mmCIF file of N, CA, C and O in Angstrom:
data_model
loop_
_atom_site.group_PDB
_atom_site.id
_atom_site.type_symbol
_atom_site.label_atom_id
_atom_site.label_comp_id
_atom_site.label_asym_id
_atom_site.label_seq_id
_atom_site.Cartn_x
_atom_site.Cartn_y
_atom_site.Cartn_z
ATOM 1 N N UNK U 233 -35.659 12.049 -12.199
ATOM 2 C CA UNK U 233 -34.798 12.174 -11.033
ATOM 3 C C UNK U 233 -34.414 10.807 -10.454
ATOM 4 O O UNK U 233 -33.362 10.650 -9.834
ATOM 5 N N UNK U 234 -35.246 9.880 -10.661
ATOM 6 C CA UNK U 234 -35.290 8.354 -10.472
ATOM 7 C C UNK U 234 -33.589 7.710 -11.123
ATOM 8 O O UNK U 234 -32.802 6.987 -10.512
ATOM 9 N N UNK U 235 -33.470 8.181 -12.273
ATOM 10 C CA UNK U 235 -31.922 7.900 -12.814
ATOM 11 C C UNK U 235 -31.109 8.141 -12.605
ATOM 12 O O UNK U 235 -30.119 7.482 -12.923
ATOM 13 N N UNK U 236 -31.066 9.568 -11.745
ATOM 14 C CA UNK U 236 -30.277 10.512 -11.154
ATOM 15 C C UNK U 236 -29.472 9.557 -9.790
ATOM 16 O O UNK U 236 -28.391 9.010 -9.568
ATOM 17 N N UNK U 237 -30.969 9.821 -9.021
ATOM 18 C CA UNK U 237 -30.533 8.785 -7.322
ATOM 19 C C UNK U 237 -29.727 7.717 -7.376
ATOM 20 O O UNK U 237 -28.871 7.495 -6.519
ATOM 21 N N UNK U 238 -30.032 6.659 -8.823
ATOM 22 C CA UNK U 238 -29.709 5.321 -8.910
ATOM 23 C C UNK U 238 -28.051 6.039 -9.277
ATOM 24 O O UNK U 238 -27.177 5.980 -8.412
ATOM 25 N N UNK U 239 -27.750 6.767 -10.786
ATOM 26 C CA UNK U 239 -26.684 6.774 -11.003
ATOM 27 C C UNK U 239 -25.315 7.214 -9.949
ATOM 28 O O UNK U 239 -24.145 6.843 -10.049
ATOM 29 N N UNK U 240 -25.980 8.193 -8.865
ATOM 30 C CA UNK U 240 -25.300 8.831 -7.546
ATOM 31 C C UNK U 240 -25.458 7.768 -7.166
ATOM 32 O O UNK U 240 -25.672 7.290 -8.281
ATOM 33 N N UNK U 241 -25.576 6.613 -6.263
ATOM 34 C CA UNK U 241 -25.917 5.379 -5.699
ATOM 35 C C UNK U 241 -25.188 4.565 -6.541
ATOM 36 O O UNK U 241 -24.765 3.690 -5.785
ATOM 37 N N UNK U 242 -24.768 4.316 -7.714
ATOM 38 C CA UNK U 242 -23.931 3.313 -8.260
ATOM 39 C C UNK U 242 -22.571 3.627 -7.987
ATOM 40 O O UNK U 242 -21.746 2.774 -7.659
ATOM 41 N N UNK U 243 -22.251 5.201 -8.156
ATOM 42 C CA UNK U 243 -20.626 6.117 -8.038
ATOM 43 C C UNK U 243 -20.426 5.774 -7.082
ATOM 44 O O UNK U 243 -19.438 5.100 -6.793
ATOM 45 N N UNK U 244 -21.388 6.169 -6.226
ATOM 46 C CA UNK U 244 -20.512 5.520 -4.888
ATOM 47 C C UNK U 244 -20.085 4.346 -4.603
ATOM 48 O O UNK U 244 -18.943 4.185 -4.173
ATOM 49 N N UNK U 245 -20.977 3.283 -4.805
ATOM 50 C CA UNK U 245 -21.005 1.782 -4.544
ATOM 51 C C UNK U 245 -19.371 1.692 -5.430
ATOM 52 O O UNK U 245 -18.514 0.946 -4.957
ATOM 53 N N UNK U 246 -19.102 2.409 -6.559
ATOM 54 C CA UNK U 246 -18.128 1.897 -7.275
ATOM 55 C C UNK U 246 -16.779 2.704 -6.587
ATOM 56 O O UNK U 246 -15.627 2.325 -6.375
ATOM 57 N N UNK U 247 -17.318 3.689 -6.402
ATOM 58 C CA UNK U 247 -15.851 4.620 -5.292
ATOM 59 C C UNK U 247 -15.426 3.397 -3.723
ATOM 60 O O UNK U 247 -14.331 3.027 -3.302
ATOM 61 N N UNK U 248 -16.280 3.209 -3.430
ATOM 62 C CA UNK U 248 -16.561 2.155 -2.440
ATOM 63 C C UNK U 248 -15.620 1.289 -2.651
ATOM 64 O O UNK U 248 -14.716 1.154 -1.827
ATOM 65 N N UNK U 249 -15.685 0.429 -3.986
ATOM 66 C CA UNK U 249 -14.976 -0.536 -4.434
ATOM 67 C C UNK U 249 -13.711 -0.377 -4.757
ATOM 68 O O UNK U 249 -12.717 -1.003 -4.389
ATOM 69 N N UNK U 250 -13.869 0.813 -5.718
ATOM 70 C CA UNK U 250 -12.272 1.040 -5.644
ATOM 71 C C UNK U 250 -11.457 1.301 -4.442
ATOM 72 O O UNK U 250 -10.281 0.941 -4.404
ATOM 73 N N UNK U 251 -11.900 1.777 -3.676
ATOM 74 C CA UNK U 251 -10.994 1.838 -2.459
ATOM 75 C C UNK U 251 -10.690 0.817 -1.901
ATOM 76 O O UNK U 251 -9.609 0.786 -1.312
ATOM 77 N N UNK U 252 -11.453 -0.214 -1.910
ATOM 78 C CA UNK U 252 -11.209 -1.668 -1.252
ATOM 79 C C UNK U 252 -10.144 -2.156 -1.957
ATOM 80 O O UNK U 252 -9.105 -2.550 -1.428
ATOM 81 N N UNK U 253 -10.442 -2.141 -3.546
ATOM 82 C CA UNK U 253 -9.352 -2.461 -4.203
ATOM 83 C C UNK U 253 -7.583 -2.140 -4.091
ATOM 84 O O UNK U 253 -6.543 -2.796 -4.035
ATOM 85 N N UNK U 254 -7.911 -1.041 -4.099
ATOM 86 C CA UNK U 254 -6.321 -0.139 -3.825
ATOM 87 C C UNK U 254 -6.240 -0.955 -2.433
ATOM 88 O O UNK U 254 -5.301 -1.748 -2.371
ATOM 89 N N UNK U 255 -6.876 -0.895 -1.591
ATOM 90 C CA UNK U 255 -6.681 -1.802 0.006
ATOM 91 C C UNK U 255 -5.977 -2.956 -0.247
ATOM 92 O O UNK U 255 -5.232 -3.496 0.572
ATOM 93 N N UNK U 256 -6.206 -3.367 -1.420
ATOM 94 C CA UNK U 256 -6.216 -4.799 -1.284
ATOM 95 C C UNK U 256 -4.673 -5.017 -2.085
ATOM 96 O O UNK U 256 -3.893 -5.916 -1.769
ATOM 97 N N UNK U 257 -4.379 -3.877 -3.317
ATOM 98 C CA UNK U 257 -3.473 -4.402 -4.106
ATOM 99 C C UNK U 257 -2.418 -3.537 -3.357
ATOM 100 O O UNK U 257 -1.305 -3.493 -3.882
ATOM 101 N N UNK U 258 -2.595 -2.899 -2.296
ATOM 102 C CA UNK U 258 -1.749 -2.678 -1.221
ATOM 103 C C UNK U 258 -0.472 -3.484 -0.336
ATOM 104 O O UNK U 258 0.621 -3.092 0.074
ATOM 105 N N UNK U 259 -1.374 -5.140 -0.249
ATOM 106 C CA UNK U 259 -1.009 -5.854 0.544
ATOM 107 C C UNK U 259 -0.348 -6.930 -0.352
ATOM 108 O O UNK U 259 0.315 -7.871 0.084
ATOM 109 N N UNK U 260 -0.617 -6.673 -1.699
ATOM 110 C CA UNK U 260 0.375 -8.204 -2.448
ATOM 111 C C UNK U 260 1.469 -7.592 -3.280
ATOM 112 O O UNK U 260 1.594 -6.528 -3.886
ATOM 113 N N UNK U 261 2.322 -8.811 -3.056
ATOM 114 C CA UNK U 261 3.378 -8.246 -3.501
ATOM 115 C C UNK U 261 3.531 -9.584 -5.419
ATOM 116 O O UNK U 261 3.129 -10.724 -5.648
ATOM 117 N N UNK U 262 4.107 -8.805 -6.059
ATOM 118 C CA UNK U 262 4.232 -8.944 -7.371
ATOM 119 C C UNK U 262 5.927 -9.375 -7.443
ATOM 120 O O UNK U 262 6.577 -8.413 -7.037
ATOM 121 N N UNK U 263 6.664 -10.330 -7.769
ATOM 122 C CA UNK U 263 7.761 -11.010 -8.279
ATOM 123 C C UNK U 263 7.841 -10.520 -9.513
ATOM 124 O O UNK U 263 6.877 -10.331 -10.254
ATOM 125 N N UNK U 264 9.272 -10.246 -9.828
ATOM 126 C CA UNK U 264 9.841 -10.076 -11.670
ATOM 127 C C UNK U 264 10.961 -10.471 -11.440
ATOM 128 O O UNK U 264 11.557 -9.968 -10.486
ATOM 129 N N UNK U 265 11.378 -11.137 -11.961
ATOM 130 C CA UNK U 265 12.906 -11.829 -12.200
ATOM 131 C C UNK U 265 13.375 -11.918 -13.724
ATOM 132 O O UNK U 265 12.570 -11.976 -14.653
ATOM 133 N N UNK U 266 14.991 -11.924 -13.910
ATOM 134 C CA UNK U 266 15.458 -11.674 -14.780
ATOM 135 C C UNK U 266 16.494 -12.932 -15.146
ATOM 136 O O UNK U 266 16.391 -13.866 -14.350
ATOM 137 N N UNK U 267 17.188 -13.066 -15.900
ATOM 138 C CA UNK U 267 18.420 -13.614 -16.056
ATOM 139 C C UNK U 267 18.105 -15.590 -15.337
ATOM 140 O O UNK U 267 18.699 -16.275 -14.505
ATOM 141 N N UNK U 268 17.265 -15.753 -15.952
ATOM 142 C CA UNK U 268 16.969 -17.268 -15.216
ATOM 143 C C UNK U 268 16.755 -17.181 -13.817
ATOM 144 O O UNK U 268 16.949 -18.259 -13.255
ATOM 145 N N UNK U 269 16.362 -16.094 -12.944
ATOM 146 C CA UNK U 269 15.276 -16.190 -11.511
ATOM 147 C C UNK U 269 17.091 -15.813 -11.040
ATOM 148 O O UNK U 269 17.175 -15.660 -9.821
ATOM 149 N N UNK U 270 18.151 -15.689 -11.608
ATOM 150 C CA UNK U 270 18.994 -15.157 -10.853
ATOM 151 C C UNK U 270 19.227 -13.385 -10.109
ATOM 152 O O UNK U 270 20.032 -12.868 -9.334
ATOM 153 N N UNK U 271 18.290 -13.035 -10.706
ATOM 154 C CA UNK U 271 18.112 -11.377 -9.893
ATOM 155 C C UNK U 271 16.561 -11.478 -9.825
ATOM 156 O O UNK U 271 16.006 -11.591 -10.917
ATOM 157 N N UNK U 272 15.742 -11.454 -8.674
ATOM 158 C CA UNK U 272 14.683 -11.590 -8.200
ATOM 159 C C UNK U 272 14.162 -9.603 -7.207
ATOM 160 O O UNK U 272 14.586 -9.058 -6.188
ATOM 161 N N UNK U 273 13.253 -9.262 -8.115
ATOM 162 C CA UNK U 273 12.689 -8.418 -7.474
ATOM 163 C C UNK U 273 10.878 -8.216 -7.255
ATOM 164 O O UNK U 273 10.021 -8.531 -8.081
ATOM 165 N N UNK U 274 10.614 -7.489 -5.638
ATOM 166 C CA UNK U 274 9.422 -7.364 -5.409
ATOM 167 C C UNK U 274 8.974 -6.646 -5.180
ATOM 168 O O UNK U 274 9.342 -6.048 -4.169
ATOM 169 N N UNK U 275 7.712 -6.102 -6.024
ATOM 170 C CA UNK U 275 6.933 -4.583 -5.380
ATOM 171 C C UNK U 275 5.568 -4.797 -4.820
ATOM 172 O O UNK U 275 5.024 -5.899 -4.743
ATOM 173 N N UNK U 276 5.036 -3.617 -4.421
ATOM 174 C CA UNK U 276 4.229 -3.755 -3.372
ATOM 175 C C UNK U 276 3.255 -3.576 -4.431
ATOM 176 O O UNK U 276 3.741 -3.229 -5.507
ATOM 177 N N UNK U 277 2.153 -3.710 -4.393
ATOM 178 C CA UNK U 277 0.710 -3.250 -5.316
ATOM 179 C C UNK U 277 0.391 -1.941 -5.706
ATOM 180 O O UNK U 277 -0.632 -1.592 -6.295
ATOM 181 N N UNK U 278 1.753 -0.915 -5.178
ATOM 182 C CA UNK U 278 1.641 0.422 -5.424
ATOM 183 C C UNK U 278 2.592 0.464 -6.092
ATOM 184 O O UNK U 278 2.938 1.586 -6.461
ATOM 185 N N UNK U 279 3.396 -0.702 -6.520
ATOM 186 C CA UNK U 279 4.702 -0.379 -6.872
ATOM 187 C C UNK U 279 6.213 -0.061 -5.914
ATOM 188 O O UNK U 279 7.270 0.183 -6.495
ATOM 189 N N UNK U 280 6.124 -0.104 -4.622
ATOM 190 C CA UNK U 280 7.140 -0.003 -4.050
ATOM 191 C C UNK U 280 8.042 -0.996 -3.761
ATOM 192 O O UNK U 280 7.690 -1.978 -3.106
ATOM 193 N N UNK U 281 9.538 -0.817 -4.307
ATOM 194 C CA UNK U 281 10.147 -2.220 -4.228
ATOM 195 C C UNK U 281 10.515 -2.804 -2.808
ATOM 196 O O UNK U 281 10.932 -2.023 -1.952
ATOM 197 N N UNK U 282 10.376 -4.171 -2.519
ATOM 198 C CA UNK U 282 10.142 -4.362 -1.143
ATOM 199 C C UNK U 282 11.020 -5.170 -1.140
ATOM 200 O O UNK U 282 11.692 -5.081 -0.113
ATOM 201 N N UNK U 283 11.380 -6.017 -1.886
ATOM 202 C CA UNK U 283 12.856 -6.465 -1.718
ATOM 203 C C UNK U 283 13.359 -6.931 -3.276
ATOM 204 O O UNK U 283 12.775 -6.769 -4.348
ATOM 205 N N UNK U 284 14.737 -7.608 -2.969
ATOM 206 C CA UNK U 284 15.559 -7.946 -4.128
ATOM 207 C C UNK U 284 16.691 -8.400 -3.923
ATOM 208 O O UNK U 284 17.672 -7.837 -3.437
ATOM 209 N N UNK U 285 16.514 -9.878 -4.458
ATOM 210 C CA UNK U 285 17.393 -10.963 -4.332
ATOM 211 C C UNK U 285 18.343 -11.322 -5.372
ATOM 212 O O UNK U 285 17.783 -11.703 -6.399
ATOM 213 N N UNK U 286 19.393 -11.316 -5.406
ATOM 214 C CA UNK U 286 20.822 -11.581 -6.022
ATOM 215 C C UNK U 286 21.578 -13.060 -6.272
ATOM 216 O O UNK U 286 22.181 -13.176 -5.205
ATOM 217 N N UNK U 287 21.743 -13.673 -6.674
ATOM 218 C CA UNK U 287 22.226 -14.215 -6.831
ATOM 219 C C UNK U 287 23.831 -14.700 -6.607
ATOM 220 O O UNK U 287 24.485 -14.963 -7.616
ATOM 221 N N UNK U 288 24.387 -14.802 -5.427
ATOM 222 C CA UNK U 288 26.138 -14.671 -5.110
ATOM 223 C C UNK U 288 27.035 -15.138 -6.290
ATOM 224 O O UNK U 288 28.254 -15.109 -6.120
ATOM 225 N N UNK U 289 26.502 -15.585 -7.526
ATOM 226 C CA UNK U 289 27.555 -15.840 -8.852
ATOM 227 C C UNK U 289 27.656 -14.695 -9.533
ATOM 228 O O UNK U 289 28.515 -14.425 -10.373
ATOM 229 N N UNK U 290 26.516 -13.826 -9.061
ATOM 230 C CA UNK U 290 26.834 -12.505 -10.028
ATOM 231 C C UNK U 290 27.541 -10.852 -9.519
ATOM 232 O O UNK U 290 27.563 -9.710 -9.978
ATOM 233 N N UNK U 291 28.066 -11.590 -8.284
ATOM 234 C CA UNK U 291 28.839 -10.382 -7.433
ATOM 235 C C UNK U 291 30.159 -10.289 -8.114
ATOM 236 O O UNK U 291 30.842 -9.363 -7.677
ATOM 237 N N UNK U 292 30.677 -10.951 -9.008
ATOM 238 C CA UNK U 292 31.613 -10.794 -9.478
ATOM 239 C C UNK U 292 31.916 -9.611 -10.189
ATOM 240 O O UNK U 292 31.125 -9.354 -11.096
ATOM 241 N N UNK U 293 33.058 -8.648 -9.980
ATOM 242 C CA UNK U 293 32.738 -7.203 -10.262
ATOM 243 C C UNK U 293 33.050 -6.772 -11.902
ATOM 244 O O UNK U 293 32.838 -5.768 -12.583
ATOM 245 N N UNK U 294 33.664 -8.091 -12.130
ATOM 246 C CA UNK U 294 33.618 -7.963 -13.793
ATOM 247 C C UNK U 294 32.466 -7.838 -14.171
ATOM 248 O O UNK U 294 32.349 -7.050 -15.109
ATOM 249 N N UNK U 295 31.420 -8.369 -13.766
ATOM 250 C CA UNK U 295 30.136 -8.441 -14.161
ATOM 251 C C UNK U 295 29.241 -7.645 -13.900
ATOM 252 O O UNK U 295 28.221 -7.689 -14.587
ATOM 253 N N UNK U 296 29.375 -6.515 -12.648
ATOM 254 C CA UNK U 296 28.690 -5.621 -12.563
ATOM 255 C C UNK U 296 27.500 -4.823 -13.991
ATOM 256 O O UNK U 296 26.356 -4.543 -13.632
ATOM 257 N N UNK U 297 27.781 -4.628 -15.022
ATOM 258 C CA UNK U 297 27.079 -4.312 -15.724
ATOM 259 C C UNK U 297 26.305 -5.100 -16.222
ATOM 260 O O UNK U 297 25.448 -4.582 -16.938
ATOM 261 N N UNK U 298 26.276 -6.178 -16.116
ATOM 262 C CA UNK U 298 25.489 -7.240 -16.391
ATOM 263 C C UNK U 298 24.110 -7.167 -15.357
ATOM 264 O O UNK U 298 22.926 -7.141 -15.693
ATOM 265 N N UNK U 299 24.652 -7.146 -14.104
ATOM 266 C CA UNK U 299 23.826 -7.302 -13.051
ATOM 267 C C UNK U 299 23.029 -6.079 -12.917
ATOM 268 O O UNK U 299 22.073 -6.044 -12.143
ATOM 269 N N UNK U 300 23.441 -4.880 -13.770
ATOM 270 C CA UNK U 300 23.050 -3.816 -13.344
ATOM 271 C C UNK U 300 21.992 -3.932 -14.135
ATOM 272 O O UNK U 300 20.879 -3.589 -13.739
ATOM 273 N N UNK U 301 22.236 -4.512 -15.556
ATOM 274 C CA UNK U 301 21.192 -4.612 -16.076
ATOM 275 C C UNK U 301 20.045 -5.759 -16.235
ATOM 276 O O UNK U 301 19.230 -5.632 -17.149
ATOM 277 N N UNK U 302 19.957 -7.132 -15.154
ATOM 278 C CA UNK U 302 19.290 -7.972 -14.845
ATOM 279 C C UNK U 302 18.504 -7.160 -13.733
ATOM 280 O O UNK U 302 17.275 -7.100 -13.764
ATOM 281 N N UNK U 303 19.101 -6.667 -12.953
ATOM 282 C CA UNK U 303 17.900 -5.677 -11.692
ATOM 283 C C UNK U 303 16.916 -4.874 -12.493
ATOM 284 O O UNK U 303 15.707 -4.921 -12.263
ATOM 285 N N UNK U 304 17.506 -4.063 -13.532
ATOM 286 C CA UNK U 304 16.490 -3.493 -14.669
ATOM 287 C C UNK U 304 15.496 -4.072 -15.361
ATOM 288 O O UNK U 304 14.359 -3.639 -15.549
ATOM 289 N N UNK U 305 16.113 -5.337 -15.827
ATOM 290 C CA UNK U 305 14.709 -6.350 -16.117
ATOM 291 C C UNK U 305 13.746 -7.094 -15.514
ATOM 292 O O UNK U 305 12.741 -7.615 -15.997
ATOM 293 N N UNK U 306 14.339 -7.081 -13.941
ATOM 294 C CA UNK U 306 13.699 -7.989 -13.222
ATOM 295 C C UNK U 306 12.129 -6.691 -12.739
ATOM 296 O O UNK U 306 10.917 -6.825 -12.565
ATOM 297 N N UNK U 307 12.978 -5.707 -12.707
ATOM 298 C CA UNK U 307 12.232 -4.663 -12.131
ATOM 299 C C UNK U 307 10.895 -4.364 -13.231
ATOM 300 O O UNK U 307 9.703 -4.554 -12.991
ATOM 301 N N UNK U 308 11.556 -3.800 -14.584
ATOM 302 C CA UNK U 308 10.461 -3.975 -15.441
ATOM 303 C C UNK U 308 9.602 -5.315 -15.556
ATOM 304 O O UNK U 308 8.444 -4.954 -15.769
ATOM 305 N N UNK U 309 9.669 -6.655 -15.507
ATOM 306 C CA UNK U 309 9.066 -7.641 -15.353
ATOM 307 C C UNK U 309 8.115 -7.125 -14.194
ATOM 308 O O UNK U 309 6.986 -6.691 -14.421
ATOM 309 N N UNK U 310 8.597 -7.200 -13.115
ATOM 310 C CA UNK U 310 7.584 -6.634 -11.841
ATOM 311 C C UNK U 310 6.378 -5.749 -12.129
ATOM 312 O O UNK U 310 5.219 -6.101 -11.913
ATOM 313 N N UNK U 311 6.637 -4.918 -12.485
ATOM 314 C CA UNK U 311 5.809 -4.102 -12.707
ATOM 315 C C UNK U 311 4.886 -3.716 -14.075
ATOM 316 O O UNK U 311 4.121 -2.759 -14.196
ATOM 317 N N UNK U 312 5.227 -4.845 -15.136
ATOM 318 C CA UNK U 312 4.272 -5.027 -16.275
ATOM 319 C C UNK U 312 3.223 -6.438 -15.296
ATOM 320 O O UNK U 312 2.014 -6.638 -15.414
ATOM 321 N N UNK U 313 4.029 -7.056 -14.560
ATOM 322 C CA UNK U 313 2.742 -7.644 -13.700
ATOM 323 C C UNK U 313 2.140 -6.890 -12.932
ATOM 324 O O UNK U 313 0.977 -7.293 -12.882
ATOM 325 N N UNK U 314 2.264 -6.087 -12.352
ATOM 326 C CA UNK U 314 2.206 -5.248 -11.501
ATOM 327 C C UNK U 314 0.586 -4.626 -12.048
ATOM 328 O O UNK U 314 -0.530 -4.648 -11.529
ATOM 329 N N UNK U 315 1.156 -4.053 -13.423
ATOM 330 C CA UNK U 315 0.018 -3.455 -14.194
ATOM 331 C C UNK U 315 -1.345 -4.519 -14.498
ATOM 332 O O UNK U 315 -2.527 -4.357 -14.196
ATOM 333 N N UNK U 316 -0.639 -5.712 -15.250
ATOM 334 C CA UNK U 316 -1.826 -6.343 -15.656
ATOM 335 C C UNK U 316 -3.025 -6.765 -14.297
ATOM 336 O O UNK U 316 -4.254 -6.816 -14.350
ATOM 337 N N UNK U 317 -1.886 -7.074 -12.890
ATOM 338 C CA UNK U 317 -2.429 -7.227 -11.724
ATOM 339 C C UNK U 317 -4.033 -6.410 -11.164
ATOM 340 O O UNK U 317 -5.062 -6.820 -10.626
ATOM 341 N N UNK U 318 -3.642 -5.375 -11.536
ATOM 342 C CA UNK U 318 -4.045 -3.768 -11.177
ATOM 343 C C UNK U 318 -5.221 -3.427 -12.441
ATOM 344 O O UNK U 318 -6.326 -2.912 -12.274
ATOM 345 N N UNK U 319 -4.619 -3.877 -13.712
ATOM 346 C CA UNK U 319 -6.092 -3.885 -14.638
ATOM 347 C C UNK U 319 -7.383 -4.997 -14.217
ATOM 348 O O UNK U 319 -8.540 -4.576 -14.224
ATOM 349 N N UNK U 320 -7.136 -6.194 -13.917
ATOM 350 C CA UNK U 320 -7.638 -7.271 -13.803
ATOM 351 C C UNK U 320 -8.805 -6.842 -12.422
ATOM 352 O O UNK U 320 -10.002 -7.048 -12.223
ATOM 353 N N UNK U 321 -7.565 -6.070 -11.580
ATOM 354 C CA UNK U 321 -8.764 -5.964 -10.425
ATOM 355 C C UNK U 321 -9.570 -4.142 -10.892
ATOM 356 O O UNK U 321 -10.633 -3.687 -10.470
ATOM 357 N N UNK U 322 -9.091 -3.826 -11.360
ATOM 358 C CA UNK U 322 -10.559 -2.565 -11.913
ATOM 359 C C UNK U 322 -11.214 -2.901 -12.909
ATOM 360 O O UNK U 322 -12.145 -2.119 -13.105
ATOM 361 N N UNK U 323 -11.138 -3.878 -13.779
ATOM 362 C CA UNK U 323 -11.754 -4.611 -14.593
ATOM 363 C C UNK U 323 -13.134 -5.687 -13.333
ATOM 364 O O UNK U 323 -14.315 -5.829 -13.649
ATOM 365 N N UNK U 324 -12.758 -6.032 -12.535
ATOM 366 C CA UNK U 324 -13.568 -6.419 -11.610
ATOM 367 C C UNK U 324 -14.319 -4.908 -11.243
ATOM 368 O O UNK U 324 -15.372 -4.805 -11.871
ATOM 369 N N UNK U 325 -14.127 -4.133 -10.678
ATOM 370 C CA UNK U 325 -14.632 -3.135 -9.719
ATOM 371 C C UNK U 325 -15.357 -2.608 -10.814
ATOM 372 O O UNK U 325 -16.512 -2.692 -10.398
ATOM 373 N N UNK U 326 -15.419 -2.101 -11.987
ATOM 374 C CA UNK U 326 -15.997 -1.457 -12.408
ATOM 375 C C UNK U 326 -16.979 -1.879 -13.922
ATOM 376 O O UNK U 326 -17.463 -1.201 -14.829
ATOM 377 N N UNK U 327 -16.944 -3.478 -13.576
ATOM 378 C CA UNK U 327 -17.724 -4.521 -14.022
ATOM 379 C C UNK U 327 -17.274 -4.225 -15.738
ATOM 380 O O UNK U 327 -18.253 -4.161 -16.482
ATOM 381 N N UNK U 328 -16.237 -4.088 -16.247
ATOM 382 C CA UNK U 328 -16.129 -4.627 -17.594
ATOM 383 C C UNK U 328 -16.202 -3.097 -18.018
ATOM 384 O O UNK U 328 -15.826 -2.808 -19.154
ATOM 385 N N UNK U 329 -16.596 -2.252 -17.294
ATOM 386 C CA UNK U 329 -16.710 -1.079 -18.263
ATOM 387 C C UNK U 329 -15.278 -0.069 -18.828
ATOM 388 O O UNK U 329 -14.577 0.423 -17.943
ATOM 389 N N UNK U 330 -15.014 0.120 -19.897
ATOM 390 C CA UNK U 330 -13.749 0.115 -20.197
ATOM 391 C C UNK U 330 -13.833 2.094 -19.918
ATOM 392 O O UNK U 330 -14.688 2.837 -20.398
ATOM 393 N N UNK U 331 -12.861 2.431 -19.171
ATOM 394 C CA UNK U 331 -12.007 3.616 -18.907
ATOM 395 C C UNK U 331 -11.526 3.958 -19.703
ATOM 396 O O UNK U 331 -11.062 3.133 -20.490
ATOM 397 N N UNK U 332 -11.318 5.767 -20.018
ATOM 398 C CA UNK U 332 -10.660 6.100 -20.851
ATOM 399 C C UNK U 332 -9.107 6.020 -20.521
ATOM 400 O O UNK U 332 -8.586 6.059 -19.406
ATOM 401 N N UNK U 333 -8.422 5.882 -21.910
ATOM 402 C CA UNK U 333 -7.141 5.805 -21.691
ATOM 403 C C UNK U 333 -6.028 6.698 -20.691
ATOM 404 O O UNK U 333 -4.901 6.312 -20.383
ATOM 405 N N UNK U 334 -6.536 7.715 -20.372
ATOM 406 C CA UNK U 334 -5.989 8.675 -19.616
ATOM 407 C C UNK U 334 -6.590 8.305 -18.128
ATOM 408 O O UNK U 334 -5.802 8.275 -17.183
ATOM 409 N N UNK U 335 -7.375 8.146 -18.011
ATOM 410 C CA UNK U 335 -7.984 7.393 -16.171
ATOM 411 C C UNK U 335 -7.747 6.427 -15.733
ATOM 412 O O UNK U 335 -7.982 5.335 -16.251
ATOM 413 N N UNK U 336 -7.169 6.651 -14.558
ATOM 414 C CA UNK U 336 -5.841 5.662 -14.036
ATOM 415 C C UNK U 336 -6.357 5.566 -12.680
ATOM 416 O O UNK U 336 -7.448 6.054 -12.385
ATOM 417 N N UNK U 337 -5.702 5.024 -11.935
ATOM 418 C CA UNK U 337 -6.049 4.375 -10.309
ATOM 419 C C UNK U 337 -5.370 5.651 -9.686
ATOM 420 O O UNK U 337 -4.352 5.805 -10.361
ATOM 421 N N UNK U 338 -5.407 6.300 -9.063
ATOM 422 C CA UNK U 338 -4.835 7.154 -8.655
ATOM 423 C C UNK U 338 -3.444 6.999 -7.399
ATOM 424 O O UNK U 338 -3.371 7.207 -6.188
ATOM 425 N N UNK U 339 -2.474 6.526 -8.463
ATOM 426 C CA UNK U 339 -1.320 5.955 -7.623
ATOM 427 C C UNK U 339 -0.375 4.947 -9.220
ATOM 428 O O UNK U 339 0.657 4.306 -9.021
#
């Protein structure tokens, strides 16, 4: 029963942590930019985009599809940091122990 107490007593300590974590990757925000830093976008640690910066050479409306698709890359950039961001800190919280592929942060 001795293994029992400790292993209930670690879940938590680690539920504990994760929540701090999500707290934490709450508050930073993650940059992805595209097209030489000329379309600049930012999400929140949950992923919510919080802003996004343009470049005034690319308002040109010939170019619209261009731009439409630099916001697309800037955005995917964001959020493959976003991810590695987010592995790095449950890789902390849950000391190296590797998760199955399907168990995710819940968010």
């Amino acid at each position: 029963m001795k293994n029992l107490a400790g292993l209930m007593k670690q879940a938590t300590q680690m539920q504990a942590k994760m929540e701090a974590m999500q707290s934490s990757l709450e508050a930073i925000n993650i940059e992805g930019s595209a097209g030489a830093g000329m379309v600049k976008i930012v999400l929140s640690g949950k992923g919510d985009m919080r802003s996004i910066q343009i470049d005034p050479k690319l308002a040109d409306p010939s170019e619209m599809e261009m731009l439409q698709d630099l916001i697309m890359a800037a955005c995917a950039d964001a959020r493959v940091k976003l991810d590695a961001t987010a592995a790095e800190e449950m890789q902390k919280v849950t000391g190296g122990l590797n998760l199955p592929a399907g168990m995710k942060l819940p968010f």
